[in-house]
Coordinates of C-alpha atoms and ligand atoms in Angstrom, one line a residue:
X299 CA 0.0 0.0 0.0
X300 CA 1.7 3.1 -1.1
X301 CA -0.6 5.3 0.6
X302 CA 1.1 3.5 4.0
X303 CA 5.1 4.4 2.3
X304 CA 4.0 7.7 2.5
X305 CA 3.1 8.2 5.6
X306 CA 6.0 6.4 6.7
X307 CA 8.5 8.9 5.0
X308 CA 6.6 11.9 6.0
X309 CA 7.4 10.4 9.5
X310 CA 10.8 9.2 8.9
X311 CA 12.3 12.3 10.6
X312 CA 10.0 12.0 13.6
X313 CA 11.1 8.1 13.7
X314 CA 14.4 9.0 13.4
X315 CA 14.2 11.0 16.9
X316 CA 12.1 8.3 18.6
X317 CA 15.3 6.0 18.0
X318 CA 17.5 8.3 19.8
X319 CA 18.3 8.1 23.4
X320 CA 20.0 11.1 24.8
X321 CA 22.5 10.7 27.7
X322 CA 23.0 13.6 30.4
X323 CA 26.0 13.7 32.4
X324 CA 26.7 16.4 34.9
X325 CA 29.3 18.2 36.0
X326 CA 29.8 21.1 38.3
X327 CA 27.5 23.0 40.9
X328 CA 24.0 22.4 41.2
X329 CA 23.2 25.3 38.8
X330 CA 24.8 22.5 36.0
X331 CA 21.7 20.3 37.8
X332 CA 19.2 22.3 37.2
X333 CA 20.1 23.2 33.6
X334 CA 21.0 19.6 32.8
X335 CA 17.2 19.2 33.7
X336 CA 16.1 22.3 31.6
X337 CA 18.0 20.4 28.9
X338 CA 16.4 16.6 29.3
X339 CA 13.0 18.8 28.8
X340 CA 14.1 20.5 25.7
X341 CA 15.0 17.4 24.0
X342 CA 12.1 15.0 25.7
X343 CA 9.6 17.8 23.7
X344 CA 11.5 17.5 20.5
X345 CA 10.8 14.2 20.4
X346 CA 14.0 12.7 21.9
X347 CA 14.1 9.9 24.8
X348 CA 16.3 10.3 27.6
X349 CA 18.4 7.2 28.9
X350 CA 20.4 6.8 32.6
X351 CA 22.1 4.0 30.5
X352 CA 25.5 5.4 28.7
X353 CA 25.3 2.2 26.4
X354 CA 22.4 2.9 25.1
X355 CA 22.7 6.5 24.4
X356 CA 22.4 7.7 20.6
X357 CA 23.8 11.2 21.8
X358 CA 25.7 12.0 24.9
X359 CA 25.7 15.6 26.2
X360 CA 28.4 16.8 29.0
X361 CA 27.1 19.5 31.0
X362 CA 30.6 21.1 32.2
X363 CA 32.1 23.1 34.6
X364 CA 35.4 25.4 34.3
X365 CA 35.7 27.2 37.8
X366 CA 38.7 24.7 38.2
X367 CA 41.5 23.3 35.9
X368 CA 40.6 19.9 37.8
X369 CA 37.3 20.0 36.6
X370 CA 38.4 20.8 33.2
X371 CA 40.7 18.1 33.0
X372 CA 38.4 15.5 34.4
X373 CA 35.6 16.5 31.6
X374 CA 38.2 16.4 28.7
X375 CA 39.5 12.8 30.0
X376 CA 35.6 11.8 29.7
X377 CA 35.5 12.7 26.4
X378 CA 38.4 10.6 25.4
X379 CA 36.4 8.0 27.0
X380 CA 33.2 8.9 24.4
X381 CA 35.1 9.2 21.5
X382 CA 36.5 5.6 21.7
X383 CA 32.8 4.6 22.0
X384 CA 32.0 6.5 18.9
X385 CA 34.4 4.1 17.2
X386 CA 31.8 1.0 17.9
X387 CA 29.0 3.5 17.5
X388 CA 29.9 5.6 14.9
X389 CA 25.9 7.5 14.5
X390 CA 27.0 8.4 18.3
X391 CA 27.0 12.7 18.9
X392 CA 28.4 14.1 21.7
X393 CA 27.9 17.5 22.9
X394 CA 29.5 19.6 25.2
X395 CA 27.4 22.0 27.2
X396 CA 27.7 24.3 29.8
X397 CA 31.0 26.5 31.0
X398 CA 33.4 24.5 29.1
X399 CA 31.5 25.4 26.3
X400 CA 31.0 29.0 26.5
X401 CA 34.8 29.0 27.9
X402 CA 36.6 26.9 25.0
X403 CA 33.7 26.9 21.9
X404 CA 35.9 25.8 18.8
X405 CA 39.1 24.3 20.3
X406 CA 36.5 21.5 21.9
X407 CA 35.8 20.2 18.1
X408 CA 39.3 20.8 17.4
X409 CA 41.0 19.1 20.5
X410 CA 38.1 16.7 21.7
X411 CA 36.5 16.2 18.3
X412 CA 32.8 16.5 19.9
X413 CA 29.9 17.6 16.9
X414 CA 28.2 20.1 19.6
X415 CA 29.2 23.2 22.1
X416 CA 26.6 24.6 23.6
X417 CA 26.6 27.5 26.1
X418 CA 24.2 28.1 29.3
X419 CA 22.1 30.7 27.1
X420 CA 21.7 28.3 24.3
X421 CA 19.8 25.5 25.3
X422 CA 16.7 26.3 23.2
X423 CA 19.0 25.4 19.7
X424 CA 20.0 22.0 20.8
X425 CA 17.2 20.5 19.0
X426 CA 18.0 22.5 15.5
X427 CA 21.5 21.5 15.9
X428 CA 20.8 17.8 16.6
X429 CA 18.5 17.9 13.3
X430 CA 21.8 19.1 11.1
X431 CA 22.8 16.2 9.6
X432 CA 26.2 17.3 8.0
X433 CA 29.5 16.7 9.1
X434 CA 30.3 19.9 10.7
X435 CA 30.5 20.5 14.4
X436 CA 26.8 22.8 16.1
X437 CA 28.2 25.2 17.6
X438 CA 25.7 28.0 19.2
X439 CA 27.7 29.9 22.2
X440 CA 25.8 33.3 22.5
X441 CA 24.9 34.6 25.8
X442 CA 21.8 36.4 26.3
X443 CA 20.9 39.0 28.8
X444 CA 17.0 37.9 28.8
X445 CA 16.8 33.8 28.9
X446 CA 16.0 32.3 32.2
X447 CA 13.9 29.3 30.3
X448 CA 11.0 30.8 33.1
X449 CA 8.5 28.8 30.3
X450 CA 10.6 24.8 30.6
X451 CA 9.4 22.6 33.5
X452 CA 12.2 21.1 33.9
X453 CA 12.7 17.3 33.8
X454 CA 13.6 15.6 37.1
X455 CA 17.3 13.6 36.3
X456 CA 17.9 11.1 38.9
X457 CA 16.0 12.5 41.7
X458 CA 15.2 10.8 45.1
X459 CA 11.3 12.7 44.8
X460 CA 12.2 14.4 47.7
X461 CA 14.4 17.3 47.1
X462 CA 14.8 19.5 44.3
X463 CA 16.3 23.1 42.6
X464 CA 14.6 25.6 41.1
X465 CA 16.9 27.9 39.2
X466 CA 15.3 31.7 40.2
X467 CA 18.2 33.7 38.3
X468 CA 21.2 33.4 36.0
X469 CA 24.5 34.8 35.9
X470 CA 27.0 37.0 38.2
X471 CA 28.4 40.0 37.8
X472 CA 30.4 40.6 40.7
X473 CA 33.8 39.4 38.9
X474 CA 35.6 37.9 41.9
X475 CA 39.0 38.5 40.5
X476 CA 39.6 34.3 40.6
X477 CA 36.6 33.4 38.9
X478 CA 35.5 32.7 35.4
X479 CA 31.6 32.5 36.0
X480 CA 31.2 35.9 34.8
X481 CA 32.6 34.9 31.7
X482 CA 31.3 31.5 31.3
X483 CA 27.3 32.6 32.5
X484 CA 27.3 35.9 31.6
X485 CA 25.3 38.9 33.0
X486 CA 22.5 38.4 35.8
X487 CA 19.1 38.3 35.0
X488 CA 16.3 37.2 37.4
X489 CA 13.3 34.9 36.5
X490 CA 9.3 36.2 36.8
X491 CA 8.5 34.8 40.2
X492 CA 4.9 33.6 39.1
X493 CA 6.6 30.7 37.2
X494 CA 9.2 30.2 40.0
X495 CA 5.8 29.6 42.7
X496 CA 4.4 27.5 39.7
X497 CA 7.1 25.4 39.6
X498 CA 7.3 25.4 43.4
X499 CA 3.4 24.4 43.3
X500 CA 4.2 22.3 41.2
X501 CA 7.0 20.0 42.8
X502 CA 5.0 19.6 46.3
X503 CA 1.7 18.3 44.3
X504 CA 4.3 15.9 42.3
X505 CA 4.8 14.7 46.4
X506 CA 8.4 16.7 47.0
X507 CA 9.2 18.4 50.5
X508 CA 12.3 20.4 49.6
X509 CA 12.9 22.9 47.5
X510 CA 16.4 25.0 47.0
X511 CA 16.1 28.4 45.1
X512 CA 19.1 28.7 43.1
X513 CA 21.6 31.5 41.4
X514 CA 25.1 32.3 41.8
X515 CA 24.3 35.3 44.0
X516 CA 20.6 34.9 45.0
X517 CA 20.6 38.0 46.9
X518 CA 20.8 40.1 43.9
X519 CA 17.4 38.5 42.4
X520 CA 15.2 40.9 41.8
X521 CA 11.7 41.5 39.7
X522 CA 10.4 44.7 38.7
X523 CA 12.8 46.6 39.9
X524 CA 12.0 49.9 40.6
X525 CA 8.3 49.5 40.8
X526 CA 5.6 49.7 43.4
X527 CA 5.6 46.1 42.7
X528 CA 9.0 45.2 43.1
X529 CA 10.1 42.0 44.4
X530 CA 13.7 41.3 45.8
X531 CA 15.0 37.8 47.4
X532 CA 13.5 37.5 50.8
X533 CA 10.2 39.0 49.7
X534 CA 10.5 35.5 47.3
X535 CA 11.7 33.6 49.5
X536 CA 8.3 34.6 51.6
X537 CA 6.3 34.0 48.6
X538 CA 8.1 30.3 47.9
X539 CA 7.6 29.8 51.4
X540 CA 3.9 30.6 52.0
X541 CA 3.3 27.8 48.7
X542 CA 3.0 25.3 51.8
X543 CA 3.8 24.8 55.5
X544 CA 5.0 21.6 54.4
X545 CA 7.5 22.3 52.0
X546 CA 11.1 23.3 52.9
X547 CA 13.2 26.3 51.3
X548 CA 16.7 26.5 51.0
X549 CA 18.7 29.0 49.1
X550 CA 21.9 29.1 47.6
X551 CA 24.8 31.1 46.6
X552 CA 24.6 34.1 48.8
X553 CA 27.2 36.8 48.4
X554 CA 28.7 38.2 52.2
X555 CA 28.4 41.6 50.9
X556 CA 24.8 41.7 50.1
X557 CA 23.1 39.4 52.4
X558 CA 20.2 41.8 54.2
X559 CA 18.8 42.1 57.3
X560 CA 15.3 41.3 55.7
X561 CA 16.3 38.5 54.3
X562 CA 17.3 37.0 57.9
X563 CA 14.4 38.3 58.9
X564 CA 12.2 36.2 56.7
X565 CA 14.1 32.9 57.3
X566 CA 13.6 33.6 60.9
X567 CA 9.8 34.2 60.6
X568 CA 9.2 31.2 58.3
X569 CA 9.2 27.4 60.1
X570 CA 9.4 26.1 56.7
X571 CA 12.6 28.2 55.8
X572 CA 15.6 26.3 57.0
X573 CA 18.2 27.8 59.1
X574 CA 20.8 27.0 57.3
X575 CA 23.0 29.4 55.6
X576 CA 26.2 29.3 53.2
X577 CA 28.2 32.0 53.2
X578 CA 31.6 32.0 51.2
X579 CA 34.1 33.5 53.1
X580 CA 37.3 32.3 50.8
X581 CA 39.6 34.1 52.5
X582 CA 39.9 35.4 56.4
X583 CA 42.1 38.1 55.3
X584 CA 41.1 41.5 54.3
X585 CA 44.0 42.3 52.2
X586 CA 43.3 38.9 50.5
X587 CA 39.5 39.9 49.7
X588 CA 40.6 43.2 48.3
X589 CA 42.8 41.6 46.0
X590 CA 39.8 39.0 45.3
X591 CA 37.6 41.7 44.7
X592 CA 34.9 40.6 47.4
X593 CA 34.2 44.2 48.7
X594 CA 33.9 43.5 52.2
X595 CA 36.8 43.0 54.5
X596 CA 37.5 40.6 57.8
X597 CA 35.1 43.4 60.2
X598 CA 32.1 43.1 57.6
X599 CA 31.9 39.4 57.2
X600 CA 32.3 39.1 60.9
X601 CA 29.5 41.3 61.7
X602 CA 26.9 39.4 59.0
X603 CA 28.1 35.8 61.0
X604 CA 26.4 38.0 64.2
X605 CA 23.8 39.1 62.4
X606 CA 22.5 35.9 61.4
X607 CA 23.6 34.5 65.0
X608 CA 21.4 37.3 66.4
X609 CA 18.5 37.2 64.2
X610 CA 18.2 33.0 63.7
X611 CA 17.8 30.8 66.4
X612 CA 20.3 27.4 65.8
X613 CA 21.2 28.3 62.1
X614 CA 23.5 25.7 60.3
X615 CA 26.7 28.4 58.5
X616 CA 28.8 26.7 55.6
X617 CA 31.4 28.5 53.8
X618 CA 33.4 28.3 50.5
X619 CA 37.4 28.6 50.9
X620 CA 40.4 29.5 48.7
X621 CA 44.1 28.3 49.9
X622 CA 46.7 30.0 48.7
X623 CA 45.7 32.9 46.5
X624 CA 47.9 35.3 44.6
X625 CA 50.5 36.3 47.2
X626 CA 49.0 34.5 50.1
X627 CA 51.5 35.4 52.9
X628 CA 51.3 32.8 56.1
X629 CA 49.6 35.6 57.9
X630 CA 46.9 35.8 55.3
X631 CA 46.5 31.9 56.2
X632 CA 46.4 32.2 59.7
X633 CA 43.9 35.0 59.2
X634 CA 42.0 32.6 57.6
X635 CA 42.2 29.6 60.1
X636 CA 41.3 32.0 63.1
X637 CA 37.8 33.3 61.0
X638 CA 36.8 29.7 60.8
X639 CA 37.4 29.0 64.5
X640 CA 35.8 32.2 65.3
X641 CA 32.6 31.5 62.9
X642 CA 32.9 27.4 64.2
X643 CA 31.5 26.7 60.7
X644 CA 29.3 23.2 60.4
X645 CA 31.0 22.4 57.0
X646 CA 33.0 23.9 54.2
X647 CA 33.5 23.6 50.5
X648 CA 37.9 23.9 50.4
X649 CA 40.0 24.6 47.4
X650 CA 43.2 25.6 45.9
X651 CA 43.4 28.4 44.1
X652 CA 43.5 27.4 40.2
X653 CA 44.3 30.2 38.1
X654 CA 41.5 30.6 35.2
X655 CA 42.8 32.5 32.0
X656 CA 41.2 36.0 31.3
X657 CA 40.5 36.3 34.6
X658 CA 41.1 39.8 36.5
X659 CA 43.5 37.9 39.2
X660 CA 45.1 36.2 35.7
X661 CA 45.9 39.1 34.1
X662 CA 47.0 41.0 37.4
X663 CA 48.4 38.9 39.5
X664 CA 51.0 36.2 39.8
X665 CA 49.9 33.1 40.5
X666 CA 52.9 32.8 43.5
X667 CA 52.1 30.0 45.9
X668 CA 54.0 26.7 44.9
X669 CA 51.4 24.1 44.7
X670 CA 52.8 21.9 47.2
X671 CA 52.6 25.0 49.6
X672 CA 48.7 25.8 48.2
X673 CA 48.2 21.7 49.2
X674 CA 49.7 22.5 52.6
X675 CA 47.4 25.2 53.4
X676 CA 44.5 23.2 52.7
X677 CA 45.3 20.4 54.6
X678 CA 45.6 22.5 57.3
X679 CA 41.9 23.8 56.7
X680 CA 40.6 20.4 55.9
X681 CA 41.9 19.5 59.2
X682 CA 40.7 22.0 60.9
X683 CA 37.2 22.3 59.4
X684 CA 37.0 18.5 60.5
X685 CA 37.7 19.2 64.0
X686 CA 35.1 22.1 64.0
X687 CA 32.3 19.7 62.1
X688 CA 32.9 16.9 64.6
X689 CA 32.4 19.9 67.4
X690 CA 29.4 21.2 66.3
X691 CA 28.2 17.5 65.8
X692 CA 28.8 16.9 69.1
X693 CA 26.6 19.7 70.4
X694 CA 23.8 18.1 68.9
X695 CA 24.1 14.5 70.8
X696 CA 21.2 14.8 73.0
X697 CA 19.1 17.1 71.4
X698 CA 15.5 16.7 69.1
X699 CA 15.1 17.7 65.4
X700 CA 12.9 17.2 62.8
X701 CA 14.4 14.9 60.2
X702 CA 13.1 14.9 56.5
X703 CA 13.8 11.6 55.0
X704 CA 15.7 11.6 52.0
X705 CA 16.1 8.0 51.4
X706 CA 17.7 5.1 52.1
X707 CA 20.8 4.8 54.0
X708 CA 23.8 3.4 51.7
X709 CA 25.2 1.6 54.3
X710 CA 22.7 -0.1 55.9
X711 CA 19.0 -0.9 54.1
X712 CA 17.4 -1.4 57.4
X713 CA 18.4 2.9 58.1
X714 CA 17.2 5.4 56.4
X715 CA 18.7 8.9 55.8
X716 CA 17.5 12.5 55.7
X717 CA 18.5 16.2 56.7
X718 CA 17.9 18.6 59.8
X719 CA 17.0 21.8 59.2
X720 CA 20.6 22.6 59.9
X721 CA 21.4 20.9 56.7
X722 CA 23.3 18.0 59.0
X723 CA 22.6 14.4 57.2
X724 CA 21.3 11.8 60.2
X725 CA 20.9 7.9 59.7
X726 CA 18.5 6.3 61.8
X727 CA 16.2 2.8 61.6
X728 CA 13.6 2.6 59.0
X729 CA 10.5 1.6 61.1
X730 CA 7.5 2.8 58.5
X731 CA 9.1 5.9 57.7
X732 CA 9.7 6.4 54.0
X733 CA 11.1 9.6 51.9
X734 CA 9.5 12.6 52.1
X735 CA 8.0 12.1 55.8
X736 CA 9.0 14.5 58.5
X737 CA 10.2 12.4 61.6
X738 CA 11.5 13.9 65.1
X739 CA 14.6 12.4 65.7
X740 CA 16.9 12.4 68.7
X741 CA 20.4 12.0 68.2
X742 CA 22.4 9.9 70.3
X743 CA 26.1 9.6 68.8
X744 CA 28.0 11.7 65.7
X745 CA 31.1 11.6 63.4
X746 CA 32.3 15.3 61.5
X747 CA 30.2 13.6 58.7
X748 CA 27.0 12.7 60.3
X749 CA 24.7 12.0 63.0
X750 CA 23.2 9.1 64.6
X751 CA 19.6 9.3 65.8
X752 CA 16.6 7.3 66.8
X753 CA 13.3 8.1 66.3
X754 CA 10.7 9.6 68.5
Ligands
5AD221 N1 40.1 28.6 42.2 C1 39.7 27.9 43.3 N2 38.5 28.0 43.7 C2 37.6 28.8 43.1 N3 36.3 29.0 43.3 C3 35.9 29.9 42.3 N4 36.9 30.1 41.5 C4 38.0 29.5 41.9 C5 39.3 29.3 41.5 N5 39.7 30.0 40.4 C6 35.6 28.5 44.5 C7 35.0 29.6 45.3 C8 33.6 29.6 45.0 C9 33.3 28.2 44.7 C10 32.1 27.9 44.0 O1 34.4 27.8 44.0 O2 35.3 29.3 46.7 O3 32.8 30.1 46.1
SF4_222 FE1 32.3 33.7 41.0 FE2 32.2 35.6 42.8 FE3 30.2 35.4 41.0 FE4 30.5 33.5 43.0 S1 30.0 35.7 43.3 S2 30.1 33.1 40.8 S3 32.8 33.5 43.2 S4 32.3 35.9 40.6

């Protein structure tokens, strides 16, 4: 029946999507997460299928990150890894997205040989670029001022149906002198807050508990600014919390220098708002955030640590940390181990300072600290930090919190695993419990990693 051929060429093309499995991998901070899943829902509505199984992937997509040469490094090694299974496979595409993308653009086809780059802004042409059938490489690496992909519910990747981002904002333009996310993501725009509380709405019908607003510097989000109607982080934060009393909010990045009193405010007044709060400090020294460009010194940062002492009632602080920046004297480290004893942080992010090209600290500044020295600093803040987690574990043996589950524990099937509002990860027996209930929990032993607790 010819009538039947037809039909079957006019959908060839639509066939010829069907057959192709798309593989995600991520890299990076959970912004990468939350755009990987912005991505799996641009392809899924073009038509595409997306697969958790690398062998059976048709195309393979990288989502990257550049803020270190480590992570760099790892990614290209990865792509070694594809190419030689584009040898067996030869239909396979791969395509790198994310920083990497925007960072490197041609010399990934050139030195990785991968068919697509794609930057953070250019999600939307993945689909035209995977329909181009020639031989040469998609590359689309523009970066937008507008896009915030408000309109994209994004598609949960591997998710425990508990926890979950929302992205609420894109870009940064405070251009830390170490850091390459202004270049890689480009300038800040926020997202229109009805689809951020739709999307909220959205996750707690769909049965999850937790939701963490995300952008590189939350506390510059801001809608309508200007306006009678204006709305600035910790009146959203309000409005993501008020979605239900049974839904938790976290936040992340905050930047020291702009963190506001309102905004403590709100996470004070909300139950539902954890009190938990991470707050980069990088460096304890004040001639050290000068030449980082953080505009606050040693005095400021101290006095937001108070502030949020003063205004939140038990609130979990983390912090970000760079050993051995640009002229880093011993003094400058010591500065830096005394602020962490002072703040007795709960847990810490640590790095050495990798120097990013076209950077402001790249182009200014010598890049002085031998790395064996930089790796000697940071042991010495990885050993401390451990000795102030295990503390500030230890104040908690004894006491009550409410514990949402999470899931299993990996250790032990019979446990289960979830988070205070503290952002502290406690094991305790299964009973009935099962992800996404609340359970008061008291804990009764601790490691720096984790607490122990048994349920009320
Ligand atoms: N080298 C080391 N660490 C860096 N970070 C950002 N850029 C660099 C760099 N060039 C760290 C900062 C930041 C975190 C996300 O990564 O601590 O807060
Ligand atoms: Fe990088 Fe600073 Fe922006 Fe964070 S606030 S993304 S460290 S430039």
């Amino acid at each position: 029946n010819w009538d039947d051929v037809s039909v079957s060429k006019a959908n060839l093309k639509e066939i010829e999507k069907v057959m192709k499995n798309v593989y995600i991998e991520t890299y990076g901070c959970q912004m990468n997460q939350a755009d990987s899943e912005v991505v799996g829902a641009i392809v899924k509505t073009a038509g595409y299928d997306l697969t958790n199984d690398l062998y059976e992937a048709d195309i393979i997509f990288v989502n990257t990150c550049s803020i270190r040469e480590n992570a760099e490094l790892r990614v290209k090694k990865r792509l070694i890894e594809f190419d030689g299974l584009r040898k067996k496979k030869n239909w396979l595409k791969i395509g790198v997205l994310g920083c990497m993308a925007e960072r490197l653009q041609t010399q990934l086809v050139e030195e990785c040989k991968v068919d697509m780059v794609v930057g953070p802004d250019a999600y939307r042409d993945i689909p035209e670029l995977l329909s181009q059938s020639n031989k040469k490489a998609g590359i689309s690496v523009e970066l937008s001022t507008e896009e915030t992909y408000a309109d994209i519910v994004p598609i949960k990747l591997d998710t425990n149906g508990v926890t979950a981002f929302i992205s609420i904002m894109r870009g940064c333009e405070d251009f830390c002198s170490y850091c390459v996310v202004p270049y890689t993501r480009g300038r800040e725009r926020s997202r229109d807050p009805q689809t951020i509380i739709a999307e909220a709405k959205d996750l707690f019908s769909k049965g999850y508990r937790e939701v963490t607003l995300l952008g590189q510097n939350v506390n510059s989000y801001i809608w309508n600014k200007g306006k009678e109607d204006e709305i600035n982080f910790a009146k959203l934060m309000a409005m993501v919390a008020e979605v239900n009393p049974l839904l938790r909010i976290r936040f992340s990045t905050s930047h020291p220098k702009d963190i506001s009193q309102e905004l403590l405010d709100t996470i004070a007044k909300y139950e539902n708002i954890c009190n938990f709060i991470h707050l980069p400090l990088q460096s304890g020294s004040t001639r050290m955030l000068q030449l980082m460009n953080r505009k606050y010194t040693r005095e400021d940062y101290m006095a937001k640590i108070t502030a949020i002492k003063n205004t939140i009632k038990d609130c979990g602080i983390a912090t970000d940390i760079i050993a051995g920046f640009c002229s880093e004297t011993l003094e400058d480290h010591n500065n830096t181990l005394e602020m962490m004893r002072w703040v007795g942080y709960d847990s810490a992010y640590m790095f050495n300072y990798s120097q990013r090209s076209n950077t402001l600290a790249a182009k200014k500044y010598p890049d002085d600290i031998p790395y064996e020295e930089k790796t000697r600093r940071l042991e010495e803040i990885i050993e401390l930090q451990r000795e102030l987690s295990l503390q500030s574990n230890r104040k908690d043996v004894g006491k009550e919190f409410e514990v949402l589950v999470e899931g299993q524990s990996k250790r032990n099937d019979k446990q289960l695993f979830g988070r205070t509002s503290q952002n502290k990860v406690v094991i305790f027996d299964c009973k009935d419990f099962k992800p996404g209930d609340y359970v008061k929990v008291k804990i009764v032993d601790c490691t720096s990693a984790t607490l122990f607790g048994e349920s009320l």
